N, CA, C and O atoms as a MOPAC input file, in Angstrom:
PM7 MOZYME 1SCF
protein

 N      0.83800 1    -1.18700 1     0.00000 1
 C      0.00000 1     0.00000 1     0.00000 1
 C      0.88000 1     1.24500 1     0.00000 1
 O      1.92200 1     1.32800 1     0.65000 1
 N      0.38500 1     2.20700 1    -0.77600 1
 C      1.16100 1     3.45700 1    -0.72700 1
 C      0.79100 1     4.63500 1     0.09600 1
 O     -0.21300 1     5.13000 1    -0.41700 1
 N      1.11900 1     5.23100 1     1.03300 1
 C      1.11800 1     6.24500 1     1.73500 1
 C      0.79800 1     7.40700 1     0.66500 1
 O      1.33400 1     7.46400 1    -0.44200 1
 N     -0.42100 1     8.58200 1     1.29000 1
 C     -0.32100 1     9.47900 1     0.82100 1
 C     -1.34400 1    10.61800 1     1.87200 1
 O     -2.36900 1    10.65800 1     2.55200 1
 N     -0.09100 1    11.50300 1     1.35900 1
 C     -0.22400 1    13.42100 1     2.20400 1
 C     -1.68800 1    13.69700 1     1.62200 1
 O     -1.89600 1    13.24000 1     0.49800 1
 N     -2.57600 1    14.28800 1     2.15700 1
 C     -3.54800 1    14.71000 1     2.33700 1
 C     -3.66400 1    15.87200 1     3.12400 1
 O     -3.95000 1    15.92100 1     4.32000 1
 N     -3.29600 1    17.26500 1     1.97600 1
 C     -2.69700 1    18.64100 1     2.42300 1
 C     -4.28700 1    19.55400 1     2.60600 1
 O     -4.94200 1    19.43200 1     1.57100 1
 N     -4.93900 1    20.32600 1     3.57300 1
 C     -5.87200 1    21.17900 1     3.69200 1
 C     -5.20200 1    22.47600 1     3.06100 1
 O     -4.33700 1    23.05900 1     3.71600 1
 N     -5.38300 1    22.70200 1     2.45600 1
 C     -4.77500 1    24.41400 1     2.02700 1
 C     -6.27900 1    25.41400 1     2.91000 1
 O     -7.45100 1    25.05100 1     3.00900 1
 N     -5.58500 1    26.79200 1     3.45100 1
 C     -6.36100 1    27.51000 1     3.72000 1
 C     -6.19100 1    29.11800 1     3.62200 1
 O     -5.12800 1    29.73900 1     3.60700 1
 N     -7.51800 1    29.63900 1     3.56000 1
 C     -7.24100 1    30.92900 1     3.18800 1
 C     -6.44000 1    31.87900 1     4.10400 1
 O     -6.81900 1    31.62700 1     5.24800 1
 N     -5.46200 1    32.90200 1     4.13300 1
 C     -4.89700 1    33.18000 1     5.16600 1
 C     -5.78900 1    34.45900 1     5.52900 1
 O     -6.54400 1    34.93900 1     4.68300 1
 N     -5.66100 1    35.06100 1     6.97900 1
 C     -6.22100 1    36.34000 1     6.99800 1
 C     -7.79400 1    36.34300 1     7.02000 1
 O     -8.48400 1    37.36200 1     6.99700 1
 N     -8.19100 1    35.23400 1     7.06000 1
 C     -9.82300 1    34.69600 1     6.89800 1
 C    -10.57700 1    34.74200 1     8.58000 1
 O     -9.72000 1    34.49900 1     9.43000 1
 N    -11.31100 1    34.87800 1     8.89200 1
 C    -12.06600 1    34.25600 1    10.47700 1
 C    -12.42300 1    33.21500 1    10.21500 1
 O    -12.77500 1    33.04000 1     9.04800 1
 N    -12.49100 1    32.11200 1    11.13200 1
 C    -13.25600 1    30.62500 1    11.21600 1
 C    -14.92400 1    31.28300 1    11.27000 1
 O    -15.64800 1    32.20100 1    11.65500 1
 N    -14.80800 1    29.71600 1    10.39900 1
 C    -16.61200 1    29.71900 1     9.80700 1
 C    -17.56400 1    30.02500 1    11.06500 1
 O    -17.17000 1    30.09000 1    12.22900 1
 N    -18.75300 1    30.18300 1    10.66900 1
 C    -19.59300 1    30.19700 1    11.91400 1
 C    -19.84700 1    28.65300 1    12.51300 1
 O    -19.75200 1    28.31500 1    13.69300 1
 N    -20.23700 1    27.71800 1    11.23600 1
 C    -20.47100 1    26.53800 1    11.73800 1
 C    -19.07800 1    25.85200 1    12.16800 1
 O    -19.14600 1    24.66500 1    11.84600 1
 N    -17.55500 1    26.21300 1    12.91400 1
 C    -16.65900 1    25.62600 1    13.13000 1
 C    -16.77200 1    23.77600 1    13.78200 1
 O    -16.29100 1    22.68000 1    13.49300 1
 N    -17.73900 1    24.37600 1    14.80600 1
 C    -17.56300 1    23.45700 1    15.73000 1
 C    -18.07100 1    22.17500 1    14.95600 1
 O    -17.48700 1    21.09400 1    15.03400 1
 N    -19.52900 1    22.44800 1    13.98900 1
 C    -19.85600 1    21.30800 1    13.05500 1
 C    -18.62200 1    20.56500 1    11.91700 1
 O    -18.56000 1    19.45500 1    11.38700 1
 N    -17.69700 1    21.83800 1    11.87000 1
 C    -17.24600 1    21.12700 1    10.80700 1
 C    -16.28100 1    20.18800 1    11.78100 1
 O    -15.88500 1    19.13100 1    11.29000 1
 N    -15.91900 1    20.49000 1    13.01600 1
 C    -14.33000 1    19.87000 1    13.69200 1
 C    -15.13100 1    18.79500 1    14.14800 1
 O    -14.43500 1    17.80700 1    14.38400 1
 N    -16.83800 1    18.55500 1    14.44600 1
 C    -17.27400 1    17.18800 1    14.89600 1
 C    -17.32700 1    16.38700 1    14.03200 1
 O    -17.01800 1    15.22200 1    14.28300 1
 N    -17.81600 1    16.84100 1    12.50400 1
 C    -17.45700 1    15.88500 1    11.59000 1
 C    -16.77100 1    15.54800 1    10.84800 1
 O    -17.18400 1    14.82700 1     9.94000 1
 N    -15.02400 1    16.04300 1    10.94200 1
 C    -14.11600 1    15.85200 1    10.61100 1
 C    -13.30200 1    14.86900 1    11.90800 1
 O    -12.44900 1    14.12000 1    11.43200 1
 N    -13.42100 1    14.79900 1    13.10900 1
 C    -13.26400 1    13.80600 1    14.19200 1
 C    -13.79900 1    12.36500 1    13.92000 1
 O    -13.20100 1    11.32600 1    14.19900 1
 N    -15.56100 1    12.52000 1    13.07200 1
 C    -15.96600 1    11.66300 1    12.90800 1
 C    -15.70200 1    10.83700 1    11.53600 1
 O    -16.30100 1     9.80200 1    11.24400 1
 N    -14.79800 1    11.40600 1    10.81600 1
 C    -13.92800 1    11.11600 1     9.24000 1
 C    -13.03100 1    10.79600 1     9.54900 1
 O    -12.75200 1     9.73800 1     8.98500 1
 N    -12.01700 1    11.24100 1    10.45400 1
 C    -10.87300 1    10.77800 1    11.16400 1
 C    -10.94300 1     9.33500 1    11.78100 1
 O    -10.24500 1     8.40500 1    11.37600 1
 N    -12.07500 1     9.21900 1    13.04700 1
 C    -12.33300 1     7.94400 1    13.60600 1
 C    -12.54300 1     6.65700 1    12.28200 1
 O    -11.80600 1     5.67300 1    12.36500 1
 N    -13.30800 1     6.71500 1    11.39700 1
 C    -13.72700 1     5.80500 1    10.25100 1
 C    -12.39700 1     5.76400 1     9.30100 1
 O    -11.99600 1     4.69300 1     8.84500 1
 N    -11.80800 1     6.88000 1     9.06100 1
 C     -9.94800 1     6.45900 1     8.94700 1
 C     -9.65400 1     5.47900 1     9.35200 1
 O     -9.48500 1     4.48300 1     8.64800 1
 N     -9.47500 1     5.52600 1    10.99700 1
 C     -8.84300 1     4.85400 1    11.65500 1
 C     -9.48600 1     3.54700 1    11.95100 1
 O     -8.76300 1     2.56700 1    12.12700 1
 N    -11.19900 1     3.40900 1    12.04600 1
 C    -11.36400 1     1.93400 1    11.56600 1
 C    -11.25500 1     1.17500 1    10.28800 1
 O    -11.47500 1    -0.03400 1    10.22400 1
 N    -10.86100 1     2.01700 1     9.13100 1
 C    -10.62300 1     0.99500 1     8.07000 1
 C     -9.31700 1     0.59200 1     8.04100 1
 O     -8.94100 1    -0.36200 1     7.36000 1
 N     -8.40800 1     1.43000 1     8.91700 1
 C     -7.19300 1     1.10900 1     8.67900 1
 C     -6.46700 1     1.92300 1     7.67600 1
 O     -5.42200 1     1.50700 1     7.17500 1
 N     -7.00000 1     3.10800 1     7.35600 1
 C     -6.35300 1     3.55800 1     6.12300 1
 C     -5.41200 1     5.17100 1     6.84700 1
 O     -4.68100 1     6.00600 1     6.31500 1
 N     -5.79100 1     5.03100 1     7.89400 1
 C     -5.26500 1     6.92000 1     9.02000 1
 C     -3.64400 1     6.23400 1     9.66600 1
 O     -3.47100 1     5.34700 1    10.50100 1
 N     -2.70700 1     6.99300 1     8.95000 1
 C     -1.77400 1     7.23800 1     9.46300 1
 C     -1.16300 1     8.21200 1    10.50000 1
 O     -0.90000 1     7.74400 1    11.60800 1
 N     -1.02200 1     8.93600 1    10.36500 1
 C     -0.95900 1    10.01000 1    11.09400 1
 C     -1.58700 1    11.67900 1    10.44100 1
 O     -1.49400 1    12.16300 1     9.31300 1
 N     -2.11000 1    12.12200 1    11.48800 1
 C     -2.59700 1    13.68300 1    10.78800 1
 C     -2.20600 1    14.66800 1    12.40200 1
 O     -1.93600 1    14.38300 1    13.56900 1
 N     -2.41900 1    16.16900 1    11.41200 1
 C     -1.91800 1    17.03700 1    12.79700 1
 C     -2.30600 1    18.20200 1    11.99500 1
 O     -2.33600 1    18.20400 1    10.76400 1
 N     -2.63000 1    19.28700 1    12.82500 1
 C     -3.08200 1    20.73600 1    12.66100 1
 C     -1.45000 1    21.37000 1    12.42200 1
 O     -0.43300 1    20.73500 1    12.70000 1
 N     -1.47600 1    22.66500 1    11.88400 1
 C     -0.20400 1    23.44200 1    11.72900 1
 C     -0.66700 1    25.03800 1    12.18500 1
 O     -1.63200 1    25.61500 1    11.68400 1
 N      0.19900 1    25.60700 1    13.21100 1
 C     -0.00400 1    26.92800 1    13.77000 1
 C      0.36400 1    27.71800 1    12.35700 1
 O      0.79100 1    27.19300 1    11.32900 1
 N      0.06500 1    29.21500 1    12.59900 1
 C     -0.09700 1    29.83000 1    11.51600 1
 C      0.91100 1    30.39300 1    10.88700 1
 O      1.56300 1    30.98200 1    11.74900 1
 N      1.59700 1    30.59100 1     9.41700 1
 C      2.22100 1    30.67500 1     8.75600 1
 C      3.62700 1    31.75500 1     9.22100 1
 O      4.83900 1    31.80000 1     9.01300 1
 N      2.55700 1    32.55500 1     9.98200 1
 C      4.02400 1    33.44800 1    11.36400 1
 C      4.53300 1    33.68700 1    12.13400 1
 O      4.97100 1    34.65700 1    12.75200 1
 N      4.45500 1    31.77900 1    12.12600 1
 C      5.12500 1    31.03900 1    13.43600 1
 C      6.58800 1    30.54300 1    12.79000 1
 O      7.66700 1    30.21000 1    13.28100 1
 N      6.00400 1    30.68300 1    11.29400 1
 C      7.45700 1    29.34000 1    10.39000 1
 C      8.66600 1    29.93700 1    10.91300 1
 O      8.88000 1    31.10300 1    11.24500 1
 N      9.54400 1    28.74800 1    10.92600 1
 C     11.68900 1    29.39400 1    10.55900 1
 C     11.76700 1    28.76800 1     9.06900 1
 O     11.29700 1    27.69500 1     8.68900 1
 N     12.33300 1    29.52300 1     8.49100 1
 C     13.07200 1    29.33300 1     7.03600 1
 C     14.57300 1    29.13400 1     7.53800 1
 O     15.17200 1    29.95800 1     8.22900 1
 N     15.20400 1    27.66500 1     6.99600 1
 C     16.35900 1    27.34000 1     7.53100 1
 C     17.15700 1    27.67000 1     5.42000 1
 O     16.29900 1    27.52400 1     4.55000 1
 N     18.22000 1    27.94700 1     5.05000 1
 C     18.60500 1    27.88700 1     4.18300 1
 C     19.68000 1    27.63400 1     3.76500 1
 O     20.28200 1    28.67800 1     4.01700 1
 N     20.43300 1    26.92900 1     3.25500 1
 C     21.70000 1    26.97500 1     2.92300 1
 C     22.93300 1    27.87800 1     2.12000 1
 O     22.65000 1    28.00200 1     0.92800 1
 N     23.69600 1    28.26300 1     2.34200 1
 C     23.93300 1    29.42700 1     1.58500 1
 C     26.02000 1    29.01700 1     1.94200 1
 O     26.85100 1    29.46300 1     2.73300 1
 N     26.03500 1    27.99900 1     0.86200 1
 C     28.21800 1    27.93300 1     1.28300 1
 C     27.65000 1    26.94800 1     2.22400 1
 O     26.83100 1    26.02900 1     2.24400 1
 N     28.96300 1    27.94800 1     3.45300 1
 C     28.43400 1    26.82500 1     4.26200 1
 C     28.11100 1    27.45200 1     5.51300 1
 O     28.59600 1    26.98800 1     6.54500 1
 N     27.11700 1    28.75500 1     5.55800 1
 C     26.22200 1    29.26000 1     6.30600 1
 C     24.97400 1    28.41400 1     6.29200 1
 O     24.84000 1    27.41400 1     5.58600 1
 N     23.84400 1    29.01100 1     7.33600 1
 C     22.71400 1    28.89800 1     6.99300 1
 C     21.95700 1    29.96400 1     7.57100 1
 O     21.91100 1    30.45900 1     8.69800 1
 N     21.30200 1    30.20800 1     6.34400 1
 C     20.26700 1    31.35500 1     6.96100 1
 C     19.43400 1    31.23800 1     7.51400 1
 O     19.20600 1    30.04700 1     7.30400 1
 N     18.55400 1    31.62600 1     8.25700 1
 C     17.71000 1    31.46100 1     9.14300 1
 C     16.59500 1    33.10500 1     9.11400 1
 O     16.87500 1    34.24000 1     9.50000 1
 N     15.46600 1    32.61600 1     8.55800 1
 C     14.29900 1    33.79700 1     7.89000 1
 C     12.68900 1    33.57800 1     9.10000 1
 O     12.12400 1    32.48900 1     9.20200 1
 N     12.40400 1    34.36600 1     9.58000 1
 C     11.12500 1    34.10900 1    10.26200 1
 C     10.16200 1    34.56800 1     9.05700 1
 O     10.32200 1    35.41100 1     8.17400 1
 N      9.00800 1    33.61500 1     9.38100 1
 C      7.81300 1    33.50400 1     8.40700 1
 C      7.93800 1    32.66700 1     7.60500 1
 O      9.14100 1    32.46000 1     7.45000 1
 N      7.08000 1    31.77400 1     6.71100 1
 C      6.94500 1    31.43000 1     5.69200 1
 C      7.86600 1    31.41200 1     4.65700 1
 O      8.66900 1    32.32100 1     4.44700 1
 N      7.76200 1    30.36000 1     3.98200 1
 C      9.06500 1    30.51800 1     2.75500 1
 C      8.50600 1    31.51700 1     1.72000 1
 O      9.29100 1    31.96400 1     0.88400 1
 N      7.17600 1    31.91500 1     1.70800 1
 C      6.58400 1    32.25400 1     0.08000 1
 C      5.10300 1    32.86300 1     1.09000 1
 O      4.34700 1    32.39400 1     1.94100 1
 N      5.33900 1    34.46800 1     0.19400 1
 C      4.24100 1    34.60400 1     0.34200 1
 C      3.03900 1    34.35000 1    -0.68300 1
 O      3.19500 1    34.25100 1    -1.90000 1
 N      1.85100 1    34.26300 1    -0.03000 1
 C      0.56600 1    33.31800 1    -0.62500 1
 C     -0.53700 1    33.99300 1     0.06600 1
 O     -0.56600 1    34.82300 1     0.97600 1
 N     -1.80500 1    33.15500 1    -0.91100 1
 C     -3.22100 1    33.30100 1    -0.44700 1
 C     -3.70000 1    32.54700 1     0.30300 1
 O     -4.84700 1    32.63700 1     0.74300 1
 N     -2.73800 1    31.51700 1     0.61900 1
 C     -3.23200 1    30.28600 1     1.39400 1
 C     -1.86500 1    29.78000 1     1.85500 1
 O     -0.72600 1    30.12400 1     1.53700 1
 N     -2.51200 1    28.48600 1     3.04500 1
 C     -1.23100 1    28.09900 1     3.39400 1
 C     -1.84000 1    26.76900 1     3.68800 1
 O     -3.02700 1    26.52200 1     3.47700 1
 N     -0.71800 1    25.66200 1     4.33400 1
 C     -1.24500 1    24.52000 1     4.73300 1
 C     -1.64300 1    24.51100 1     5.58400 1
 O     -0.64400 1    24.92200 1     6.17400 1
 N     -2.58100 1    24.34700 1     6.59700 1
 C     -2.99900 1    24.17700 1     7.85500 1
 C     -3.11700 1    23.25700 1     8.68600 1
 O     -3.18300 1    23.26300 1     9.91500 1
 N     -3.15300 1    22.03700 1     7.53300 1
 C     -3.06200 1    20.90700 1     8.90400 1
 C     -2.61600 1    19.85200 1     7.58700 1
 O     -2.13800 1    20.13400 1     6.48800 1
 N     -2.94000 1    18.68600 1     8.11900 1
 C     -3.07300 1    17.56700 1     7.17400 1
 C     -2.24800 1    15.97400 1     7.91600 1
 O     -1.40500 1    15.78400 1     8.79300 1
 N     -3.14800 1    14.98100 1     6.88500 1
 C     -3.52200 1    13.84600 1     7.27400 1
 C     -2.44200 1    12.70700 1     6.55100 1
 O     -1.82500 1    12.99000 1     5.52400 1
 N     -2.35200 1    11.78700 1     7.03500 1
 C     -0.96700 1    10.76600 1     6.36100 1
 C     -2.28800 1     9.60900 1     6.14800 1
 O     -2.96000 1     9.23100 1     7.10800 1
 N     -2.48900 1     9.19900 1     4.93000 1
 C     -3.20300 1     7.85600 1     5.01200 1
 C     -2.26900 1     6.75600 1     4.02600 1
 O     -1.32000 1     7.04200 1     3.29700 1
 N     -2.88400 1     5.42300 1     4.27500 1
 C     -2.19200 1     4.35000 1     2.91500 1
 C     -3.57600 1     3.64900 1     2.63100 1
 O     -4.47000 1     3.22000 1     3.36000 1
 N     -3.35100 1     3.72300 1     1.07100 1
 C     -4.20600 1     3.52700 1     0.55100 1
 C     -3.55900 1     2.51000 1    -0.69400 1
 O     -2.45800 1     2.57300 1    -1.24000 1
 N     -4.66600 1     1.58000 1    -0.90300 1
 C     -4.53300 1     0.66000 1    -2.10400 1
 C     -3.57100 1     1.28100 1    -3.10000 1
 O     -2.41700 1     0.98100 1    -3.40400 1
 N     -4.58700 1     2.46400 1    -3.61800 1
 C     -4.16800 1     3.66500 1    -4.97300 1
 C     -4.22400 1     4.54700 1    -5.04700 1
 O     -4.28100 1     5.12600 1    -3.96200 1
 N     -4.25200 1     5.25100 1    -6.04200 1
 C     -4.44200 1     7.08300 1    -5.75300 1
 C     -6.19100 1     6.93100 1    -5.59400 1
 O     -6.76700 1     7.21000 1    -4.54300 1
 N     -6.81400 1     6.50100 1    -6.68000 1
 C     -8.17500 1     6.10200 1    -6.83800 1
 C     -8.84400 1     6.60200 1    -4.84000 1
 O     -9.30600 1     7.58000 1    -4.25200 1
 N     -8.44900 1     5.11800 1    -4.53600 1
 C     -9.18600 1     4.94500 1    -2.77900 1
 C     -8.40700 1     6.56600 1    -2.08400 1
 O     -9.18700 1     7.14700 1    -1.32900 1
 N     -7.31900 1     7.13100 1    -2.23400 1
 C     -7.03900 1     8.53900 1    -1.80400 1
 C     -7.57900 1     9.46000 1    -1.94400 1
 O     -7.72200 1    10.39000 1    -1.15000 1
 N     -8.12900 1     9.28200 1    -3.43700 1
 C     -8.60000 1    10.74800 1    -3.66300 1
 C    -10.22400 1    10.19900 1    -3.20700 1
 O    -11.08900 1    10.91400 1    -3.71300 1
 N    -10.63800 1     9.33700 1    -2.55300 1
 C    -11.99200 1     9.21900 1    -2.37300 1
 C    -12.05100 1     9.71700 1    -0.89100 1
 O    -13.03000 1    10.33400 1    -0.47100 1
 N    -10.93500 1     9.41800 1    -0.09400 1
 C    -10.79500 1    10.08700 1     1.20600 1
 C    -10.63300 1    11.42600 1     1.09200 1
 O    -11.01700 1    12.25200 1     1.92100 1
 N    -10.02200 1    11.67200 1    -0.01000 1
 C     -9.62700 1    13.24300 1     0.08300 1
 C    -10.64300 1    14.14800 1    -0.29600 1
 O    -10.70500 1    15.31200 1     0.09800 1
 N    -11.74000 1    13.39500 1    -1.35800 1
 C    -13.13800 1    14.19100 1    -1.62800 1
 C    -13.81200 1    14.41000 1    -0.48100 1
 O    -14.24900 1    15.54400 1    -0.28300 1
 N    -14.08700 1    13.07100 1     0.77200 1
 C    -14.76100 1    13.47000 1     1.84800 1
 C    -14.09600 1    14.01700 1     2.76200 1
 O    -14.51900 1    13.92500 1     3.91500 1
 N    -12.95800 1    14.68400 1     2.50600 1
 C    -12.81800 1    15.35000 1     3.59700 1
 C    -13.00800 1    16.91400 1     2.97300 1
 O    -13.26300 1    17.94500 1     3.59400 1
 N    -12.83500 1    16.75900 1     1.81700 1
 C    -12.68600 1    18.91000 1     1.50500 1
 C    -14.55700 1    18.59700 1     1.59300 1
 O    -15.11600 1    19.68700 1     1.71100 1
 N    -15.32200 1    17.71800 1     1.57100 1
 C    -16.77200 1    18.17700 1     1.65800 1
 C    -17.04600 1    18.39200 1     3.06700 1
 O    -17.78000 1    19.33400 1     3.36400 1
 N    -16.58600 1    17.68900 1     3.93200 1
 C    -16.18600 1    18.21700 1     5.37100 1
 C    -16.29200 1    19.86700 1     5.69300 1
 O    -17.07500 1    20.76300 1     6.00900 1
 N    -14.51500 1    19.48400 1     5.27800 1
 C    -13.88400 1    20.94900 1     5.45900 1
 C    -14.44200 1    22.12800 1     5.02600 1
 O    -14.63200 1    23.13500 1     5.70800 1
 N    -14.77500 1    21.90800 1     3.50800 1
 C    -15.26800 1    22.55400 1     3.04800 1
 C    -13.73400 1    23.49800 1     1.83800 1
 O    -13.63100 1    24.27200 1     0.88600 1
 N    -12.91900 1    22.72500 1     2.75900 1
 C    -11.39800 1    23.50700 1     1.98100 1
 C    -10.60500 1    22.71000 1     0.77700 1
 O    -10.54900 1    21.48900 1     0.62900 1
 N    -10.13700 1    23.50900 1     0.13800 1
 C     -9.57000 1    22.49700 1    -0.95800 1
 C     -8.25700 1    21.65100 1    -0.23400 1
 O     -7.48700 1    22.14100 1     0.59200 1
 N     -8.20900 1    20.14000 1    -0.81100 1
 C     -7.80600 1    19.07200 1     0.14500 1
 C     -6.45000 1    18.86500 1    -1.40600 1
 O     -6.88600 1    18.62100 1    -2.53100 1
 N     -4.85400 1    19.01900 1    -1.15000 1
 C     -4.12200 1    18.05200 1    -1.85300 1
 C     -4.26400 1    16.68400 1    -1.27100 1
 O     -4.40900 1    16.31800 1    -0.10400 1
 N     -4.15500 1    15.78300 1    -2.81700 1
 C     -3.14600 1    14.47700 1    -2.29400 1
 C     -2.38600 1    14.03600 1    -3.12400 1
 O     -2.63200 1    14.08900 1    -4.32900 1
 N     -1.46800 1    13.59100 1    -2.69300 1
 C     -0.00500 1    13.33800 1    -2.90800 1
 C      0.62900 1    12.08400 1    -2.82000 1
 O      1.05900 1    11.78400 1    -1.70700 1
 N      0.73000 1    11.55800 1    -3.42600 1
 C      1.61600 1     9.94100 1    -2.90400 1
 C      3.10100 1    10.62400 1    -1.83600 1
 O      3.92000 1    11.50700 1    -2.09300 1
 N      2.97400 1     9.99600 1    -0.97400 1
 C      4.78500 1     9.66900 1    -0.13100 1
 C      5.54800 1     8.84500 1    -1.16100 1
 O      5.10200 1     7.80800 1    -1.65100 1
 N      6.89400 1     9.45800 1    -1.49100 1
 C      8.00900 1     8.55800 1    -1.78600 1
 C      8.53400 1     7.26200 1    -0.93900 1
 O      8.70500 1     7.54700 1     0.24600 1
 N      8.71200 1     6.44300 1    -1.14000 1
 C      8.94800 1     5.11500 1    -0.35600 1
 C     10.82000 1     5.59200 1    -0.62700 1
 O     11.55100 1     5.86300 1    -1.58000 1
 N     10.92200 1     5.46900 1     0.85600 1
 C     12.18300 1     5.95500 1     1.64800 1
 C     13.07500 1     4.48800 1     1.62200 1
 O     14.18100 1     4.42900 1     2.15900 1

């Protein structure tokens, strides 16, 4: 089975929805059914984009930048590790979750390390 990133992109500079709390009960409850099929690897929320360190290489310095690598309209906010058969069964997790969210959802295969 192949592992794959399941990225939330979100708008930056936005307020949370009114219905939040609906969407975080039924995204708990997408998460749990993850985790009984066996397909939820790991997932995690991400604090906000001006929290980042930019580490860089430069010779044989490294730079070190607060904020974000790139500024944008969006950023990642959280996201989910699943393994799945194929891309097929991924992107079927990944449809129910941006209908969830309501946010546009990447997915991505993991490189096998």
């Amino acid at each position: 089975m192949t592992e794959y990133l399941l990225s939330v992109y979100q708008p930056d500079d936005t307020a949370p929805p009114d219905n939040l709390d609906e969407i975080m009960s039924e995204l708990t409850a997408l998460d749990a059914e993850m985790r009984e099929s066996g397909v939820w690897v790991f997932a995690a929320g991400l604090h906000a984009p001006s929290t980042a360190t930019v580490l860089r290489a430069q010779g044989s310095e490294v730079l070190v930048t607060d904020g974000p690598f790139a500024e944008s309209k969006e950023h990642i906010g959280g996201f989910t590790v699943i393994r799945a058969a194929d891309l097929d069964g991924a992107l079927d997790w990944g449809r129910r979750m941006a209908r969830v969210i309501g946010l546009p959802i990447e997915v991505r295969p993991i490189q096998d390390s």
